[in-house]
Protein backbone atom coordinates (compact mmCIF):
# COMPACT_ATOMS: atom_id res chain seq x y z
CA UNK A 1 0.00 0.00 0.00
CA UNK A 2 1.44 3.41 -0.86
CA UNK A 3 1.26 6.37 1.48
CA UNK A 4 -1.69 7.94 -0.26
CA UNK A 5 -3.75 4.74 0.02
CA UNK A 6 -2.97 4.55 3.74
CA UNK A 7 -4.68 7.89 4.17
CA UNK A 8 -7.97 6.34 3.09
CA UNK A 9 -7.62 3.09 5.09
CA UNK A 10 -10.68 2.92 7.38
CA UNK A 11 -9.92 -0.21 9.39
CA UNK A 12 -8.33 1.75 12.25
CA UNK A 13 -11.33 4.03 12.78
CA UNK A 14 -12.80 4.11 16.29
CA UNK A 15 -15.83 5.54 18.12
CA UNK A 16 -15.96 6.80 21.69
CA UNK A 17 -19.18 7.74 23.49
CA UNK A 18 -20.41 9.34 26.66
CA UNK A 19 -24.06 9.79 27.60
CA UNK A 20 -24.53 12.68 25.17
CA UNK A 21 -22.20 12.43 22.17
CA UNK A 22 -20.08 10.01 20.15
CA UNK A 23 -16.65 11.09 18.95
CA UNK A 24 -15.39 9.49 15.74
CA UNK A 25 -11.65 8.96 15.37
CA UNK A 26 -10.19 8.46 11.89
CA UNK A 27 -6.42 8.12 12.33
CA UNK A 28 -5.90 8.08 8.56
CA UNK A 29 -7.12 11.69 8.45
CA UNK A 30 -4.94 12.88 11.33
CA UNK A 31 -2.23 15.39 10.43
CA UNK A 32 -0.82 15.49 13.95
CA UNK A 33 -1.55 19.14 14.53
CA UNK A 34 -1.58 18.09 18.24
CA UNK A 35 -4.41 20.52 19.08
CA UNK A 36 -6.53 17.86 20.81
CA UNK A 37 -4.03 16.63 23.37
CA UNK A 38 -2.34 19.98 23.91
CA UNK A 39 -5.67 21.58 24.80
CA UNK A 40 -7.49 18.69 26.49
CA UNK A 41 -5.13 15.98 27.72
CA UNK A 42 -7.82 14.83 30.20
CA UNK A 43 -9.80 13.49 27.23
CA UNK A 44 -7.25 13.05 24.41
CA UNK A 45 -4.15 11.32 25.72
CA UNK A 46 -2.10 9.52 23.05
CA UNK A 47 -0.11 7.63 25.69
CA UNK A 48 -3.21 5.97 27.13
CA UNK A 49 -5.29 3.07 25.77
CA UNK A 50 -7.98 3.77 24.83
CA UNK A 51 -6.54 7.17 24.04
CA UNK A 52 -9.91 8.97 24.32
CA UNK A 53 -11.58 9.25 27.73
CA UNK A 54 -15.08 10.61 27.13
CA UNK A 55 -15.61 11.25 30.85
CA UNK A 56 -12.49 13.41 31.24
CA UNK A 57 -14.28 16.71 30.54
CA UNK A 58 -17.78 18.13 30.01
CA UNK A 59 -19.38 17.40 26.64
CA UNK A 60 -19.32 21.08 25.61
CA UNK A 61 -15.56 21.21 26.12
CA UNK A 62 -15.03 17.99 24.12
CA UNK A 63 -17.08 19.44 21.24
CA UNK A 64 -15.04 22.64 21.36
CA UNK A 65 -11.78 20.71 20.94
CA UNK A 66 -13.18 18.33 18.28
CA UNK A 67 -14.18 21.44 16.31
CA UNK A 68 -10.62 22.73 16.58
CA UNK A 69 -9.18 19.57 15.00
CA UNK A 70 -8.18 20.85 11.54
CA UNK A 71 -9.24 17.71 9.67
CA UNK A 72 -12.03 15.13 9.94
CA UNK A 73 -9.76 12.94 12.08
CA UNK A 74 -12.00 13.94 15.00
CA UNK A 75 -15.71 14.52 14.46
CA UNK A 76 -18.74 14.05 16.69
CA UNK A 77 -22.46 13.42 16.68
CA UNK A 78 -25.10 13.81 19.35
CA UNK A 79 -26.43 10.45 20.46
CA UNK A 80 -29.91 11.97 20.28
CA UNK A 81 -30.57 12.15 16.51
CA UNK A 82 -33.06 15.01 16.95
CA UNK A 83 -30.30 17.15 18.41
CA UNK A 84 -28.10 16.60 15.34
CA UNK A 85 -30.83 18.14 13.19
CA UNK A 86 -31.44 21.18 15.35
CA UNK A 87 -27.80 22.16 15.89
CA UNK A 88 -25.54 23.34 13.11
CA UNK A 89 -22.35 21.29 13.07
CA UNK A 90 -19.81 23.96 12.18
CA UNK A 91 -17.10 21.46 11.58
CA UNK A 92 -19.05 19.37 9.06
CA UNK A 93 -19.90 22.55 7.16
CA UNK A 94 -16.23 23.49 6.98
CA UNK A 95 -15.11 20.01 5.93
CA UNK A 96 -17.62 19.86 3.09
CA UNK A 97 -15.39 22.29 1.20
CA UNK A 98 -12.88 19.45 0.92
CA UNK A 99 -9.70 19.24 -1.10
CA UNK A 100 -8.48 17.92 -4.42
CA UNK A 101 -10.22 20.52 -6.55
CA UNK A 102 -8.38 22.77 -8.97
CA UNK A 103 -7.79 26.19 -7.52
CA UNK A 104 -6.59 29.27 -9.33
CA UNK A 105 -4.17 31.67 -7.70
CA UNK A 106 -7.01 34.18 -7.22
CA UNK A 107 -8.96 31.79 -5.00
CA UNK A 108 -5.99 30.11 -3.37
CA UNK A 109 -5.71 30.45 0.37
CA UNK A 110 -2.28 31.67 1.53
CA UNK A 111 -0.04 28.95 2.88
CA UNK A 112 1.26 28.82 6.43
CA UNK A 113 3.75 26.28 7.69
CA UNK A 114 3.63 25.85 11.43
CA UNK A 115 6.71 24.23 12.93
CA UNK A 116 5.57 22.02 15.83
CA UNK A 117 8.00 21.60 18.74
CA UNK A 118 9.28 17.99 18.72
CA UNK A 119 6.76 17.33 15.95
CA UNK A 120 5.97 17.85 12.28
CA UNK A 121 5.46 20.76 9.91
CA UNK A 122 1.74 21.50 9.83
CA UNK A 123 0.83 23.08 6.48
CA UNK A 124 -2.47 24.86 5.77
CA UNK A 125 -3.69 26.78 2.74
CA UNK A 126 -3.71 25.82 -0.94
CA UNK A 127 -0.59 23.99 -2.03
CA UNK A 128 0.70 21.21 -4.25
CA UNK A 129 2.85 18.26 -3.29
CA UNK A 130 5.42 16.67 -5.62
CA UNK A 131 7.25 13.37 -5.12
CA UNK A 132 10.99 12.67 -5.43
CA UNK A 133 10.69 12.28 -9.21
CA UNK A 134 8.97 15.63 -9.64
CA UNK A 135 5.53 14.12 -10.26
CA UNK A 136 2.68 16.15 -8.87
CA UNK A 137 0.97 14.01 -6.25
CA UNK A 138 -1.93 16.22 -5.34
CA UNK A 139 -3.40 19.52 -4.38
CA UNK A 140 -3.89 19.75 -0.62
CA UNK A 141 -5.36 22.17 1.90
CA UNK A 142 -3.98 20.64 5.08
CA UNK A 143 -1.31 18.13 5.92
CA UNK A 144 1.72 17.59 8.08
CA UNK A 145 5.18 16.67 6.88
CA UNK A 146 7.55 14.52 8.93
CA UNK A 147 10.62 16.32 10.21
CA UNK A 148 12.03 13.65 12.56
CA UNK A 149 12.95 11.27 9.74
CA UNK A 150 11.19 8.29 11.38
CA UNK A 151 7.70 8.34 9.84
CA UNK A 152 6.62 5.22 7.97
CA UNK A 153 4.34 7.36 5.80
CA UNK A 154 7.01 9.64 4.30
CA UNK A 155 6.88 12.45 3.48
CA UNK A 156 3.92 12.76 5.86
CA UNK A 157 3.85 12.58 9.65
CA UNK A 158 2.44 9.42 11.21
CA UNK A 159 3.00 10.39 14.83
CA UNK A 160 6.19 8.33 15.14
CA UNK A 161 8.17 11.32 16.49
CA UNK A 162 6.66 10.56 19.92
CA UNK A 163 7.95 6.97 19.85
CA UNK A 164 11.52 7.98 19.00
CA UNK A 165 11.47 10.92 21.44
CA UNK A 166 12.28 13.46 18.73
CA UNK A 167 13.79 16.60 20.23
CA UNK A 168 13.60 19.45 17.73
CA UNK A 169 15.30 21.95 20.02
CA UNK A 170 18.68 20.22 20.06
CA UNK B 1 9.33 18.59 -14.30
CA UNK B 2 5.77 19.83 -14.34
CA UNK B 3 5.50 23.59 -14.15
CA UNK B 4 2.21 24.98 -12.93
CA UNK B 5 0.75 28.14 -14.39
CA UNK B 6 -0.25 29.74 -11.11
CA UNK B 7 1.36 30.88 -7.89
CA UNK B 8 0.21 28.10 -5.60
CA UNK B 9 3.16 27.08 -3.40
CA UNK B 10 4.79 23.78 -4.26
CA UNK B 11 6.22 21.27 -1.79
CA UNK B 12 8.78 19.04 -3.45
CA UNK B 13 10.16 16.01 -1.69
CA UNK B 14 13.88 15.61 -2.38
CA UNK B 15 15.03 11.96 -2.25
CA UNK B 16 17.01 11.32 0.96
CA UNK B 17 16.96 15.06 1.52
CA UNK B 18 14.84 18.03 2.56
CA UNK B 19 11.46 19.41 1.58
CA UNK B 20 11.88 22.06 -1.10
CA UNK B 21 9.20 24.73 -0.72
CA UNK B 22 8.72 27.08 -3.63
CA UNK B 23 6.20 29.94 -3.56
CA UNK B 24 5.06 32.50 -1.05
CA UNK B 25 4.51 31.00 2.40
CA UNK B 26 4.45 32.11 6.03
CA UNK B 27 6.60 30.02 8.33
CA UNK B 28 5.57 30.03 11.99
CA UNK B 29 8.37 28.88 14.26
CA UNK B 30 8.02 26.91 17.51
CA UNK B 31 8.15 30.17 19.47
CA UNK B 32 5.39 31.71 17.33
CA UNK B 33 7.66 33.98 15.27
CA UNK B 34 6.47 34.51 11.71
CA UNK B 35 8.66 34.67 8.63
CA UNK B 36 7.58 35.36 5.05
CA UNK B 37 9.55 33.22 2.60
CA UNK B 38 9.50 32.71 -1.18
CA UNK B 39 11.70 29.62 -1.28
CA UNK B 40 13.15 27.41 1.40
CA UNK B 41 14.47 23.92 2.18
CA UNK B 42 13.07 22.32 5.33
CA UNK B 43 14.75 19.48 7.22
CA UNK B 44 13.05 16.07 6.91
CA UNK B 45 15.74 13.89 8.52
CA UNK B 46 15.74 15.36 12.03
CA UNK B 47 19.49 15.96 12.09
CA UNK B 48 19.84 19.57 10.97
CA UNK B 49 21.55 21.91 13.43
CA UNK B 50 19.56 24.75 11.92
CA UNK B 51 16.00 23.44 12.28
CA UNK B 52 13.52 23.80 10.77
CA UNK B 53 15.86 24.47 7.84
CA UNK B 54 18.06 21.93 6.08
CA UNK B 55 21.81 22.29 6.67
CA UNK B 56 22.91 19.27 4.65
CA UNK B 57 23.22 16.99 7.72
CA UNK B 58 21.09 14.31 5.99
CA UNK B 59 24.17 13.37 3.98
CA UNK B 60 26.31 12.54 7.02
CA UNK B 61 23.33 11.00 8.83
CA UNK B 62 22.69 8.65 5.88
CA UNK B 63 18.97 9.56 5.69
PDB file of C-alpha atoms in Angstrom:
ATOM      1  CA  UNK A   1       0.000   0.000   0.000  1.00  0.00           C
ATOM      2  CA  UNK A   2       1.443   3.405  -0.856  1.00  0.00           C
ATOM      3  CA  UNK A   3       1.261   6.365   1.476  1.00  0.00           C
ATOM      4  CA  UNK A   4      -1.694   7.943  -0.263  1.00  0.00           C
ATOM      5  CA  UNK A   5      -3.750   4.737   0.020  1.00  0.00           C
ATOM      6  CA  UNK A   6      -2.974   4.548   3.742  1.00  0.00           C
ATOM      7  CA  UNK A   7      -4.681   7.890   4.171  1.00  0.00           C
ATOM      8  CA  UNK A   8      -7.971   6.345   3.090  1.00  0.00           C
ATOM      9  CA  UNK A   9      -7.615   3.088   5.088  1.00  0.00           C
ATOM     10  CA  UNK A  10     -10.677   2.922   7.379  1.00  0.00           C
ATOM     11  CA  UNK A  11      -9.916  -0.207   9.393  1.00  0.00           C
ATOM     12  CA  UNK A  12      -8.331   1.754  12.248  1.00  0.00           C
ATOM     13  CA  UNK A  13     -11.333   4.031  12.777  1.00  0.00           C
ATOM     14  CA  UNK A  14     -12.799   4.115  16.290  1.00  0.00           C
ATOM     15  CA  UNK A  15     -15.827   5.539  18.118  1.00  0.00           C
ATOM     16  CA  UNK A  16     -15.958   6.804  21.691  1.00  0.00           C
ATOM     17  CA  UNK A  17     -19.182   7.738  23.486  1.00  0.00           C
ATOM     18  CA  UNK A  18     -20.410   9.341  26.656  1.00  0.00           C
ATOM     19  CA  UNK A  19     -24.062   9.787  27.602  1.00  0.00           C
ATOM     20  CA  UNK A  20     -24.529  12.681  25.168  1.00  0.00           C
ATOM     21  CA  UNK A  21     -22.204  12.426  22.172  1.00  0.00           C
ATOM     22  CA  UNK A  22     -20.076  10.012  20.151  1.00  0.00           C
ATOM     23  CA  UNK A  23     -16.646  11.091  18.951  1.00  0.00           C
ATOM     24  CA  UNK A  24     -15.388   9.489  15.741  1.00  0.00           C
ATOM     25  CA  UNK A  25     -11.645   8.960  15.373  1.00  0.00           C
ATOM     26  CA  UNK A  26     -10.190   8.460  11.885  1.00  0.00           C
ATOM     27  CA  UNK A  27      -6.415   8.117  12.326  1.00  0.00           C
ATOM     28  CA  UNK A  28      -5.898   8.082   8.559  1.00  0.00           C
ATOM     29  CA  UNK A  29      -7.117  11.687   8.453  1.00  0.00           C
ATOM     30  CA  UNK A  30      -4.940  12.883  11.329  1.00  0.00           C
ATOM     31  CA  UNK A  31      -2.235  15.386  10.426  1.00  0.00           C
ATOM     32  CA  UNK A  32      -0.820  15.485  13.950  1.00  0.00           C
ATOM     33  CA  UNK A  33      -1.549  19.138  14.532  1.00  0.00           C
ATOM     34  CA  UNK A  34      -1.580  18.092  18.244  1.00  0.00           C
ATOM     35  CA  UNK A  35      -4.406  20.517  19.076  1.00  0.00           C
ATOM     36  CA  UNK A  36      -6.530  17.857  20.808  1.00  0.00           C
ATOM     37  CA  UNK A  37      -4.031  16.634  23.375  1.00  0.00           C
ATOM     38  CA  UNK A  38      -2.339  19.984  23.912  1.00  0.00           C
ATOM     39  CA  UNK A  39      -5.665  21.582  24.804  1.00  0.00           C
ATOM     40  CA  UNK A  40      -7.486  18.692  26.486  1.00  0.00           C
ATOM     41  CA  UNK A  41      -5.135  15.977  27.720  1.00  0.00           C
ATOM     42  CA  UNK A  42      -7.821  14.831  30.205  1.00  0.00           C
ATOM     43  CA  UNK A  43      -9.797  13.492  27.226  1.00  0.00           C
ATOM     44  CA  UNK A  44      -7.253  13.050  24.410  1.00  0.00           C
ATOM     45  CA  UNK A  45      -4.150  11.317  25.720  1.00  0.00           C
ATOM     46  CA  UNK A  46      -2.105   9.519  23.046  1.00  0.00           C
ATOM     47  CA  UNK A  47      -0.114   7.627  25.690  1.00  0.00           C
ATOM     48  CA  UNK A  48      -3.208   5.971  27.131  1.00  0.00           C
ATOM     49  CA  UNK A  49      -5.286   3.070  25.771  1.00  0.00           C
ATOM     50  CA  UNK A  50      -7.976   3.766  24.826  1.00  0.00           C
ATOM     51  CA  UNK A  51      -6.541   7.175  24.040  1.00  0.00           C
ATOM     52  CA  UNK A  52      -9.913   8.969  24.315  1.00  0.00           C
ATOM     53  CA  UNK A  53     -11.584   9.254  27.734  1.00  0.00           C
ATOM     54  CA  UNK A  54     -15.078  10.609  27.132  1.00  0.00           C
ATOM     55  CA  UNK A  55     -15.611  11.246  30.853  1.00  0.00           C
ATOM     56  CA  UNK A  56     -12.492  13.406  31.238  1.00  0.00           C
ATOM     57  CA  UNK A  57     -14.276  16.713  30.542  1.00  0.00           C
ATOM     58  CA  UNK A  58     -17.782  18.130  30.013  1.00  0.00           C
ATOM     59  CA  UNK A  59     -19.384  17.395  26.641  1.00  0.00           C
ATOM     60  CA  UNK A  60     -19.323  21.079  25.608  1.00  0.00           C
ATOM     61  CA  UNK A  61     -15.558  21.208  26.118  1.00  0.00           C
ATOM     62  CA  UNK A  62     -15.025  17.992  24.123  1.00  0.00           C
ATOM     63  CA  UNK A  63     -17.081  19.436  21.243  1.00  0.00           C
ATOM     64  CA  UNK A  64     -15.038  22.645  21.358  1.00  0.00           C
ATOM     65  CA  UNK A  65     -11.779  20.710  20.940  1.00  0.00           C
ATOM     66  CA  UNK A  66     -13.185  18.332  18.284  1.00  0.00           C
ATOM     67  CA  UNK A  67     -14.184  21.438  16.311  1.00  0.00           C
ATOM     68  CA  UNK A  68     -10.620  22.729  16.580  1.00  0.00           C
ATOM     69  CA  UNK A  69      -9.180  19.574  14.997  1.00  0.00           C
ATOM     70  CA  UNK A  70      -8.180  20.854  11.542  1.00  0.00           C
ATOM     71  CA  UNK A  71      -9.240  17.709   9.674  1.00  0.00           C
ATOM     72  CA  UNK A  72     -12.030  15.130   9.940  1.00  0.00           C
ATOM     73  CA  UNK A  73      -9.760  12.937  12.084  1.00  0.00           C
ATOM     74  CA  UNK A  74     -12.003  13.935  15.001  1.00  0.00           C
ATOM     75  CA  UNK A  75     -15.714  14.516  14.463  1.00  0.00           C
ATOM     76  CA  UNK A  76     -18.741  14.049  16.694  1.00  0.00           C
ATOM     77  CA  UNK A  77     -22.457  13.422  16.683  1.00  0.00           C
ATOM     78  CA  UNK A  78     -25.101  13.811  19.355  1.00  0.00           C
ATOM     79  CA  UNK A  79     -26.429  10.445  20.460  1.00  0.00           C
ATOM     80  CA  UNK A  80     -29.909  11.971  20.278  1.00  0.00           C
ATOM     81  CA  UNK A  81     -30.572  12.147  16.510  1.00  0.00           C
ATOM     82  CA  UNK A  82     -33.056  15.007  16.949  1.00  0.00           C
ATOM     83  CA  UNK A  83     -30.304  17.151  18.411  1.00  0.00           C
ATOM     84  CA  UNK A  84     -28.098  16.604  15.337  1.00  0.00           C
ATOM     85  CA  UNK A  85     -30.833  18.136  13.194  1.00  0.00           C
ATOM     86  CA  UNK A  86     -31.440  21.182  15.347  1.00  0.00           C
ATOM     87  CA  UNK A  87     -27.803  22.156  15.892  1.00  0.00           C
ATOM     88  CA  UNK A  88     -25.540  23.341  13.114  1.00  0.00           C
ATOM     89  CA  UNK A  89     -22.351  21.287  13.071  1.00  0.00           C
ATOM     90  CA  UNK A  90     -19.812  23.965  12.181  1.00  0.00           C
ATOM     91  CA  UNK A  91     -17.098  21.461  11.579  1.00  0.00           C
ATOM     92  CA  UNK A  92     -19.046  19.373   9.061  1.00  0.00           C
ATOM     93  CA  UNK A  93     -19.905  22.552   7.156  1.00  0.00           C
ATOM     94  CA  UNK A  94     -16.233  23.487   6.983  1.00  0.00           C
ATOM     95  CA  UNK A  95     -15.110  20.013   5.928  1.00  0.00           C
ATOM     96  CA  UNK A  96     -17.618  19.856   3.089  1.00  0.00           C
ATOM     97  CA  UNK A  97     -15.388  22.292   1.200  1.00  0.00           C
ATOM     98  CA  UNK A  98     -12.883  19.450   0.920  1.00  0.00           C
ATOM     99  CA  UNK A  99      -9.696  19.243  -1.100  1.00  0.00           C
ATOM    100  CA  UNK A 100      -8.484  17.916  -4.418  1.00  0.00           C
ATOM    101  CA  UNK A 101     -10.217  20.524  -6.551  1.00  0.00           C
ATOM    102  CA  UNK A 102      -8.379  22.769  -8.967  1.00  0.00           C
ATOM    103  CA  UNK A 103      -7.788  26.189  -7.523  1.00  0.00           C
ATOM    104  CA  UNK A 104      -6.592  29.274  -9.330  1.00  0.00           C
ATOM    105  CA  UNK A 105      -4.174  31.669  -7.698  1.00  0.00           C
ATOM    106  CA  UNK A 106      -7.007  34.181  -7.225  1.00  0.00           C
ATOM    107  CA  UNK A 107      -8.961  31.785  -5.005  1.00  0.00           C
ATOM    108  CA  UNK A 108      -5.985  30.110  -3.375  1.00  0.00           C
ATOM    109  CA  UNK A 109      -5.709  30.451   0.373  1.00  0.00           C
ATOM    110  CA  UNK A 110      -2.283  31.667   1.527  1.00  0.00           C
ATOM    111  CA  UNK A 111      -0.043  28.946   2.877  1.00  0.00           C
ATOM    112  CA  UNK A 112       1.263  28.820   6.428  1.00  0.00           C
ATOM    113  CA  UNK A 113       3.755  26.278   7.689  1.00  0.00           C
ATOM    114  CA  UNK A 114       3.628  25.850  11.429  1.00  0.00           C
ATOM    115  CA  UNK A 115       6.710  24.233  12.926  1.00  0.00           C
ATOM    116  CA  UNK A 116       5.570  22.017  15.829  1.00  0.00           C
ATOM    117  CA  UNK A 117       7.999  21.602  18.738  1.00  0.00           C
ATOM    118  CA  UNK A 118       9.280  17.993  18.716  1.00  0.00           C
ATOM    119  CA  UNK A 119       6.757  17.332  15.953  1.00  0.00           C
ATOM    120  CA  UNK A 120       5.966  17.845  12.278  1.00  0.00           C
ATOM    121  CA  UNK A 121       5.465  20.764   9.907  1.00  0.00           C
ATOM    122  CA  UNK A 122       1.739  21.499   9.825  1.00  0.00           C
ATOM    123  CA  UNK A 123       0.829  23.079   6.484  1.00  0.00           C
ATOM    124  CA  UNK A 124      -2.471  24.859   5.772  1.00  0.00           C
ATOM    125  CA  UNK A 125      -3.695  26.776   2.736  1.00  0.00           C
ATOM    126  CA  UNK A 126      -3.713  25.817  -0.940  1.00  0.00           C
ATOM    127  CA  UNK A 127      -0.588  23.986  -2.027  1.00  0.00           C
ATOM    128  CA  UNK A 128       0.696  21.213  -4.252  1.00  0.00           C
ATOM    129  CA  UNK A 129       2.855  18.258  -3.288  1.00  0.00           C
ATOM    130  CA  UNK A 130       5.418  16.666  -5.616  1.00  0.00           C
ATOM    131  CA  UNK A 131       7.250  13.373  -5.124  1.00  0.00           C
ATOM    132  CA  UNK A 132      10.992  12.671  -5.433  1.00  0.00           C
ATOM    133  CA  UNK A 133      10.689  12.282  -9.206  1.00  0.00           C
ATOM    134  CA  UNK A 134       8.972  15.628  -9.644  1.00  0.00           C
ATOM    135  CA  UNK A 135       5.533  14.121 -10.264  1.00  0.00           C
ATOM    136  CA  UNK A 136       2.676  16.150  -8.873  1.00  0.00           C
ATOM    137  CA  UNK A 137       0.968  14.005  -6.254  1.00  0.00           C
ATOM    138  CA  UNK A 138      -1.930  16.215  -5.344  1.00  0.00           C
ATOM    139  CA  UNK A 139      -3.397  19.524  -4.378  1.00  0.00           C
ATOM    140  CA  UNK A 140      -3.891  19.750  -0.625  1.00  0.00           C
ATOM    141  CA  UNK A 141      -5.361  22.169   1.901  1.00  0.00           C
ATOM    142  CA  UNK A 142      -3.982  20.637   5.077  1.00  0.00           C
ATOM    143  CA  UNK A 143      -1.306  18.130   5.920  1.00  0.00           C
ATOM    144  CA  UNK A 144       1.724  17.592   8.084  1.00  0.00           C
ATOM    145  CA  UNK A 145       5.182  16.673   6.883  1.00  0.00           C
ATOM    146  CA  UNK A 146       7.547  14.518   8.926  1.00  0.00           C
ATOM    147  CA  UNK A 147      10.624  16.320  10.215  1.00  0.00           C
ATOM    148  CA  UNK A 148      12.033  13.653  12.564  1.00  0.00           C
ATOM    149  CA  UNK A 149      12.946  11.269   9.743  1.00  0.00           C
ATOM    150  CA  UNK A 150      11.193   8.285  11.377  1.00  0.00           C
ATOM    151  CA  UNK A 151       7.705   8.342   9.836  1.00  0.00           C
ATOM    152  CA  UNK A 152       6.618   5.223   7.967  1.00  0.00           C
ATOM    153  CA  UNK A 153       4.342   7.358   5.803  1.00  0.00           C
ATOM    154  CA  UNK A 154       7.011   9.636   4.305  1.00  0.00           C
ATOM    155  CA  UNK A 155       6.883  12.447   3.485  1.00  0.00           C
ATOM    156  CA  UNK A 156       3.925  12.760   5.861  1.00  0.00           C
ATOM    157  CA  UNK A 157       3.854  12.578   9.645  1.00  0.00           C
ATOM    158  CA  UNK A 158       2.437   9.416  11.208  1.00  0.00           C
ATOM    159  CA  UNK A 159       3.002  10.393  14.835  1.00  0.00           C
ATOM    160  CA  UNK A 160       6.192   8.326  15.136  1.00  0.00           C
ATOM    161  CA  UNK A 161       8.172  11.317  16.495  1.00  0.00           C
ATOM    162  CA  UNK A 162       6.659  10.559  19.915  1.00  0.00           C
ATOM    163  CA  UNK A 163       7.946   6.972  19.851  1.00  0.00           C
ATOM    164  CA  UNK A 164      11.520   7.983  19.001  1.00  0.00           C
ATOM    165  CA  UNK A 165      11.473  10.916  21.437  1.00  0.00           C
ATOM    166  CA  UNK A 166      12.276  13.458  18.726  1.00  0.00           C
ATOM    167  CA  UNK A 167      13.787  16.600  20.230  1.00  0.00           C
ATOM    168  CA  UNK A 168      13.602  19.447  17.734  1.00  0.00           C
ATOM    169  CA  UNK A 169      15.295  21.951  20.022  1.00  0.00           C
ATOM    170  CA  UNK A 170      18.684  20.216  20.056  1.00  0.00           C
TER     171      UNK A 170
ATOM    172  CA  UNK B   1       9.326  18.594 -14.296  1.00  0.00           C
ATOM    173  CA  UNK B   2       5.766  19.825 -14.342  1.00  0.00           C
ATOM    174  CA  UNK B   3       5.498  23.586 -14.154  1.00  0.00           C
ATOM    175  CA  UNK B   4       2.208  24.983 -12.935  1.00  0.00           C
ATOM    176  CA  UNK B   5       0.752  28.145 -14.390  1.00  0.00           C
ATOM    177  CA  UNK B   6      -0.251  29.735 -11.106  1.00  0.00           C
ATOM    178  CA  UNK B   7       1.358  30.878  -7.893  1.00  0.00           C
ATOM    179  CA  UNK B   8       0.210  28.102  -5.601  1.00  0.00           C
ATOM    180  CA  UNK B   9       3.155  27.084  -3.400  1.00  0.00           C
ATOM    181  CA  UNK B  10       4.793  23.778  -4.257  1.00  0.00           C
ATOM    182  CA  UNK B  11       6.217  21.269  -1.788  1.00  0.00           C
ATOM    183  CA  UNK B  12       8.785  19.036  -3.449  1.00  0.00           C
ATOM    184  CA  UNK B  13      10.164  16.014  -1.694  1.00  0.00           C
ATOM    185  CA  UNK B  14      13.878  15.611  -2.382  1.00  0.00           C
ATOM    186  CA  UNK B  15      15.029  11.962  -2.254  1.00  0.00           C
ATOM    187  CA  UNK B  16      17.006  11.317   0.964  1.00  0.00           C
ATOM    188  CA  UNK B  17      16.961  15.059   1.520  1.00  0.00           C
ATOM    189  CA  UNK B  18      14.845  18.034   2.560  1.00  0.00           C
ATOM    190  CA  UNK B  19      11.459  19.409   1.584  1.00  0.00           C
ATOM    191  CA  UNK B  20      11.879  22.059  -1.099  1.00  0.00           C
ATOM    192  CA  UNK B  21       9.195  24.731  -0.717  1.00  0.00           C
ATOM    193  CA  UNK B  22       8.718  27.085  -3.629  1.00  0.00           C
ATOM    194  CA  UNK B  23       6.204  29.935  -3.561  1.00  0.00           C
ATOM    195  CA  UNK B  24       5.060  32.496  -1.054  1.00  0.00           C
ATOM    196  CA  UNK B  25       4.514  31.003   2.399  1.00  0.00           C
ATOM    197  CA  UNK B  26       4.445  32.109   6.029  1.00  0.00           C
ATOM    198  CA  UNK B  27       6.599  30.018   8.331  1.00  0.00           C
ATOM    199  CA  UNK B  28       5.574  30.033  11.994  1.00  0.00           C
ATOM    200  CA  UNK B  29       8.369  28.881  14.264  1.00  0.00           C
ATOM    201  CA  UNK B  30       8.017  26.908  17.514  1.00  0.00           C
ATOM    202  CA  UNK B  31       8.149  30.172  19.470  1.00  0.00           C
ATOM    203  CA  UNK B  32       5.387  31.714  17.332  1.00  0.00           C
ATOM    204  CA  UNK B  33       7.658  33.979  15.275  1.00  0.00           C
ATOM    205  CA  UNK B  34       6.475  34.508  11.712  1.00  0.00           C
ATOM    206  CA  UNK B  35       8.663  34.667   8.631  1.00  0.00           C
ATOM    207  CA  UNK B  36       7.582  35.356   5.049  1.00  0.00           C
ATOM    208  CA  UNK B  37       9.554  33.219   2.601  1.00  0.00           C
ATOM    209  CA  UNK B  38       9.504  32.710  -1.177  1.00  0.00           C
ATOM    210  CA  UNK B  39      11.699  29.619  -1.280  1.00  0.00           C
ATOM    211  CA  UNK B  40      13.145  27.406   1.404  1.00  0.00           C
ATOM    212  CA  UNK B  41      14.471  23.925   2.176  1.00  0.00           C
ATOM    213  CA  UNK B  42      13.070  22.321   5.331  1.00  0.00           C
ATOM    214  CA  UNK B  43      14.754  19.481   7.221  1.00  0.00           C
ATOM    215  CA  UNK B  44      13.055  16.070   6.914  1.00  0.00           C
ATOM    216  CA  UNK B  45      15.739  13.889   8.522  1.00  0.00           C
ATOM    217  CA  UNK B  46      15.736  15.364  12.028  1.00  0.00           C
ATOM    218  CA  UNK B  47      19.494  15.959  12.092  1.00  0.00           C
ATOM    219  CA  UNK B  48      19.840  19.568  10.972  1.00  0.00           C
ATOM    220  CA  UNK B  49      21.553  21.906  13.430  1.00  0.00           C
ATOM    221  CA  UNK B  50      19.565  24.747  11.915  1.00  0.00           C
ATOM    222  CA  UNK B  51      16.001  23.442  12.283  1.00  0.00           C
ATOM    223  CA  UNK B  52      13.517  23.796  10.770  1.00  0.00           C
ATOM    224  CA  UNK B  53      15.855  24.467   7.838  1.00  0.00           C
ATOM    225  CA  UNK B  54      18.061  21.931   6.076  1.00  0.00           C
ATOM    226  CA  UNK B  55      21.807  22.285   6.675  1.00  0.00           C
ATOM    227  CA  UNK B  56      22.907  19.269   4.646  1.00  0.00           C
ATOM    228  CA  UNK B  57      23.222  16.987   7.717  1.00  0.00           C
ATOM    229  CA  UNK B  58      21.088  14.309   5.993  1.00  0.00           C
ATOM    230  CA  UNK B  59      24.165  13.369   3.975  1.00  0.00           C
ATOM    231  CA  UNK B  60      26.311  12.541   7.018  1.00  0.00           C
ATOM    232  CA  UNK B  61      23.327  10.997   8.834  1.00  0.00           C
ATOM    233  CA  UNK B  62      22.686   8.647   5.880  1.00  0.00           C
ATOM    234  CA  UNK B  63      18.970   9.564   5.692  1.00  0.00           C
TER     235      UNK B  63
END
